Amino acid sequence: MGRKQIQKTKQNPKRAMTPERRKRINRLKKMILRAIVFMILFPMVCCIILGITLYRTNKTVGTLKEQISFLEKALQNSMDATDRMEALLKVSEEIRRGTNVNADVNSEKELALLPETEDVYESDVVLPKGRKAYLTFDDGPSAYTGELLDILAEYHVKATFFVTGKKKEQYADIYRRIVEEGHTLGMHSYSHEYGNIYASLENFQDDLETLRNFLYDETGVTSNFYRFPGGSSNKVSQTDMSEMTTYLDELGISYFDWNISAGDATGRNVSSEQIVSNVVNALASHRVGVILMHDAADKRSTVDALPKLIEEIQKMEKTEILPITKETLLIQHSQD
Ligand code: ZN
């Protein structure tokens, strides 16, 4: 009976356990085991790595959040100061490039942002310690120029006259008085006809040369200062303004726009009180104020405003009234 059983076992191929078969089974077992271990360990390792990464990220996010909220608070606290600084940096950058001080006198916001203190400019911008005010009169001579000169003399104040070419006999004296009494003689085109002088660079050059020679003949002085009719930012010129500014530059002529307007431009019937307050209010937020006024037959209120205006400006702290010179900070409108 026992023998039979043994024989049966030997005959059954499924039960036969040859060494090769055993090895194969062992190998399989090992492979399965490795696979199981791998399947367990790999996700675990991944989880650990991801966990560490997540922890670090969270930490970084936390730090960043803290920094952001700190910055937000700081920003909020100094919002005004920041706005002011940005505006000042812009202005000082423009000054550094010698191109522009924002001269839109109608923009209250920008006016308010202009500097009152002297510690905010870049180091290479030389600003006066106090305030400098430049009274400038366009379009003369006129029937009122003599009166304006008398008032200025009375207050011992020097101004700048941007004149046009007028051949009338009575004005010959006026041109000379401007120079002899220590004011700056500036040019404002011979004809003051926009359609002519801005039609081409040649026209502009001709007009300029005519005026410059005319003034030299009248006064013995070659003027080196120019104010464009309508300003360098005028929108009527058919010629690129930069062609004209380049030309002036080549001749060593400095052009000046304005950053304060008296508001006495043609067509506006403005009272002398209004002129004084326009100028004084604006000047309060400028370290350098180039003040646009007009010397023309219909500008009686400008003449009437002048004494009070000078008095009010002289009352302002550390403020001087000066004629424009080559040392004056260029106040020029942007070309765009
Ligand atoms: Zn003019």
PDB file of C-alpha atoms in Angstrom, residues 170-284:
ATOM      1  CA  GLN A 170       8.277 154.488 -29.707  1.00  0.00           C
ATOM      2  CA  TYR A 171       9.471 150.941 -28.971  1.00  0.00           C
ATOM      3  CA  ALA A 172      13.129 151.571 -29.769  1.00  0.00           C
ATOM      4  CA  ASP A 173      13.553 153.077 -26.327  1.00  0.00           C
ATOM      5  CA  ILE A 174      11.686 150.234 -24.690  1.00  0.00           C
ATOM      6  CA  TYR A 175      13.992 147.534 -26.093  1.00  0.00           C
ATOM      7  CA  ARG A 176      16.945 149.553 -24.824  1.00  0.00           C
ATOM      8  CA  ARG A 177      15.393 150.159 -21.417  1.00  0.00           C
ATOM      9  CA  ILE A 178      14.840 146.427 -20.941  1.00  0.00           C
ATOM     10  CA  VAL A 179      18.554 145.819 -21.439  1.00  0.00           C
ATOM     11  CA  GLU A 180      19.862 148.913 -19.655  1.00  0.00           C
ATOM     12  CA  GLU A 181      17.739 148.324 -16.577  1.00  0.00           C
ATOM     13  CA  GLY A 182      19.191 144.850 -16.124  1.00  0.00           C
ATOM     14  CA  HIS A 183      16.339 142.688 -17.346  1.00  0.00           C
ATOM     15  CA  THR A 184      16.842 139.703 -19.591  1.00  0.00           C
ATOM     16  CA  LEU A 185      15.977 140.269 -23.222  1.00  0.00           C
ATOM     17  CA  GLY A 186      14.450 137.101 -24.612  1.00  0.00           C
ATOM     18  CA  MET A 187      13.041 136.357 -28.047  1.00  0.00           C
ATOM     19  CA  HIS A 188       9.471 135.380 -28.807  1.00  0.00           C
ATOM     20  CA  SER A 189       9.638 135.346 -32.634  1.00  0.00           C
ATOM     21  CA  TYR A 190       9.713 138.383 -34.888  1.00  0.00           C
ATOM     22  CA  SER A 191       6.250 138.023 -36.410  1.00  0.00           C
ATOM     23  CA  HIS A 192       4.411 135.993 -33.730  1.00  0.00           C
ATOM     24  CA  GLU A 193       2.435 134.475 -36.601  1.00  0.00           C
ATOM     25  CA  TYR A 194       2.140 130.780 -35.857  1.00  0.00           C
ATOM     26  CA  GLY A 195       1.153 129.979 -39.445  1.00  0.00           C
ATOM     27  CA  ASN A 196       4.361 131.507 -40.708  1.00  0.00           C
ATOM     28  CA  ILE A 197       7.037 130.567 -38.181  1.00  0.00           C
ATOM     29  CA  TYR A 198       5.845 126.990 -37.671  1.00  0.00           C
ATOM     30  CA  ALA A 199       5.267 126.266 -41.381  1.00  0.00           C
ATOM     31  CA  SER A 200       8.816 124.954 -41.815  1.00  0.00           C
ATOM     32  CA  LEU A 201      12.195 124.900 -40.137  1.00  0.00           C
ATOM     33  CA  GLU A 202      13.424 127.409 -42.732  1.00  0.00           C
ATOM     34  CA  ASN A 203      10.645 129.827 -41.833  1.00  0.00           C
ATOM     35  CA  PHE A 204      11.472 129.463 -38.164  1.00  0.00           C
ATOM     36  CA  GLN A 205      15.169 130.049 -38.834  1.00  0.00           C
ATOM     37  CA  ASP A 206      14.462 133.142 -40.948  1.00  0.00           C
ATOM     38  CA  ASP A 207      12.137 134.625 -38.342  1.00  0.00           C
ATOM     39  CA  LEU A 208      14.634 133.949 -35.555  1.00  0.00           C
ATOM     40  CA  GLU A 209      17.517 135.483 -37.450  1.00  0.00           C
ATOM     41  CA  THR A 210      15.453 138.556 -38.297  1.00  0.00           C
ATOM     42  CA  LEU A 211      14.508 139.094 -34.663  1.00  0.00           C
ATOM     43  CA  ARG A 212      17.970 138.406 -33.317  1.00  0.00           C
ATOM     44  CA  ASN A 213      19.561 140.873 -35.727  1.00  0.00           C
ATOM     45  CA  PHE A 214      16.817 143.407 -35.101  1.00  0.00           C
ATOM     46  CA  LEU A 215      17.349 143.230 -31.337  1.00  0.00           C
ATOM     47  CA  TYR A 216      21.097 143.460 -31.760  1.00  0.00           C
ATOM     48  CA  ASP A 217      20.661 146.607 -33.829  1.00  0.00           C
ATOM     49  CA  GLU A 218      18.300 148.100 -31.241  1.00  0.00           C
ATOM     50  CA  THR A 219      20.218 147.210 -28.098  1.00  0.00           C
ATOM     51  CA  GLY A 220      23.701 145.952 -28.950  1.00  0.00           C
ATOM     52  CA  VAL A 221      22.808 142.683 -27.239  1.00  0.00           C
ATOM     53  CA  THR A 222      22.591 139.260 -28.879  1.00  0.00           C
ATOM     54  CA  SER A 223      19.783 137.439 -27.137  1.00  0.00           C
ATOM     55  CA  ASN A 224      20.401 133.840 -26.132  1.00  0.00           C
ATOM     56  CA  PHE A 225      16.951 133.085 -24.776  1.00  0.00           C
ATOM     57  CA  TYR A 226      13.821 132.040 -26.583  1.00  0.00           C
ATOM     58  CA  ARG A 227      10.201 131.352 -25.811  1.00  0.00           C
ATOM     59  CA  PHE A 228       8.184 129.637 -28.490  1.00  0.00           C
ATOM     60  CA  PRO A 229       4.889 131.348 -29.269  1.00  0.00           C
ATOM     61  CA  GLY A 230       2.377 128.958 -27.712  1.00  0.00           C
ATOM     62  CA  GLY A 231       5.197 127.186 -25.887  1.00  0.00           C
ATOM     63  CA  SER A 232       7.344 124.284 -27.095  1.00  0.00           C
ATOM     64  CA  SER A 233       4.351 122.031 -26.416  1.00  0.00           C
ATOM     65  CA  ASN A 234       2.042 123.918 -28.792  1.00  0.00           C
ATOM     66  CA  LYS A 235      -0.200 121.767 -30.954  1.00  0.00           C
ATOM     67  CA  VAL A 236      -0.313 124.059 -33.955  1.00  0.00           C
ATOM     68  CA  SER A 237       3.182 123.693 -35.373  1.00  0.00           C
ATOM     69  CA  GLN A 238       3.343 121.908 -38.714  1.00  0.00           C
ATOM     70  CA  THR A 239       7.036 121.307 -38.142  1.00  0.00           C
ATOM     71  CA  ASP A 240       8.451 118.867 -35.624  1.00  0.00           C
ATOM     72  CA  MET A 241       9.296 121.033 -32.601  1.00  0.00           C
ATOM     73  CA  SER A 242      12.431 118.999 -31.956  1.00  0.00           C
ATOM     74  CA  GLU A 243      13.910 120.294 -35.244  1.00  0.00           C
ATOM     75  CA  MET A 244      13.550 123.815 -33.855  1.00  0.00           C
ATOM     76  CA  THR A 245      14.805 123.024 -30.374  1.00  0.00           C
ATOM     77  CA  THR A 246      17.838 121.302 -31.912  1.00  0.00           C
ATOM     78  CA  TYR A 247      18.472 124.362 -34.043  1.00  0.00           C
ATOM     79  CA  LEU A 248      18.280 126.665 -31.005  1.00  0.00           C
ATOM     80  CA  ASP A 249      20.651 124.352 -29.202  1.00  0.00           C
ATOM     81  CA  GLU A 250      23.161 124.587 -32.043  1.00  0.00           C
ATOM     82  CA  LEU A 251      23.067 128.381 -31.752  1.00  0.00           C
ATOM     83  CA  GLY A 252      23.523 128.249 -27.982  1.00  0.00           C
ATOM     84  CA  ILE A 253      20.038 129.663 -27.399  1.00  0.00           C
ATOM     85  CA  SER A 254      18.195 128.311 -24.350  1.00  0.00           C
ATOM     86  CA  TYR A 255      14.441 128.109 -24.648  1.00  0.00           C
ATOM     87  CA  PHE A 256      12.159 128.470 -21.688  1.00  0.00           C
ATOM     88  CA  ASP A 257       8.554 127.477 -21.305  1.00  0.00           C
ATOM     89  CA  TRP A 258       6.773 128.109 -18.014  1.00  0.00           C
ATOM     90  CA  ASN A 259       5.516 126.075 -15.085  1.00  0.00           C
ATOM     91  CA  ILE A 260       3.270 128.772 -13.625  1.00  0.00           C
ATOM     92  CA  SER A 261       0.727 130.770 -15.546  1.00  0.00           C
ATOM     93  CA  ALA A 262      -0.702 134.077 -14.398  1.00  0.00           C
ATOM     94  CA  GLY A 263      -3.793 133.187 -16.387  1.00  0.00           C
ATOM     95  CA  ASP A 264      -3.675 136.428 -18.361  1.00  0.00           C
ATOM     96  CA  ALA A 265      -3.455 134.777 -21.776  1.00  0.00           C
ATOM     97  CA  THR A 266      -5.326 136.283 -24.679  1.00  0.00           C
ATOM     98  CA  GLY A 267      -9.075 135.987 -24.532  1.00  0.00           C
ATOM     99  CA  ARG A 268      -9.297 135.677 -20.770  1.00  0.00           C
ATOM    100  CA  ASN A 269     -10.607 138.626 -18.884  1.00  0.00           C
ATOM    101  CA  VAL A 270      -8.861 137.997 -15.633  1.00  0.00           C
ATOM    102  CA  SER A 271      -8.743 140.416 -12.705  1.00  0.00           C
ATOM    103  CA  SER A 272      -5.508 141.591 -11.133  1.00  0.00           C
ATOM    104  CA  GLU A 273      -6.493 139.860  -7.849  1.00  0.00           C
ATOM    105  CA  GLN A 274      -6.944 136.613  -9.741  1.00  0.00           C
ATOM    106  CA  ILE A 275      -3.519 136.984 -11.369  1.00  0.00           C
ATOM    107  CA  VAL A 276      -1.875 137.490  -7.971  1.00  0.00           C
ATOM    108  CA  SER A 277      -3.591 134.498  -6.418  1.00  0.00           C
ATOM    109  CA  ASN A 278      -2.978 132.276  -9.482  1.00  0.00           C
ATOM    110  CA  VAL A 279       0.745 132.931  -9.280  1.00  0.00           C
ATOM    111  CA  VAL A 280       1.210 132.937  -5.508  1.00  0.00           C
ATOM    112  CA  ASN A 281      -0.793 129.739  -4.989  1.00  0.00           C
ATOM    113  CA  ALA A 282       1.119 127.896  -7.687  1.00  0.00           C
ATOM    114  CA  LEU A 283       4.496 129.216  -6.624  1.00  0.00           C
ATOM    115  CA  ALA A 284       3.984 127.795  -3.132  1.00  0.00           C
TER     116      ALA A 284
END
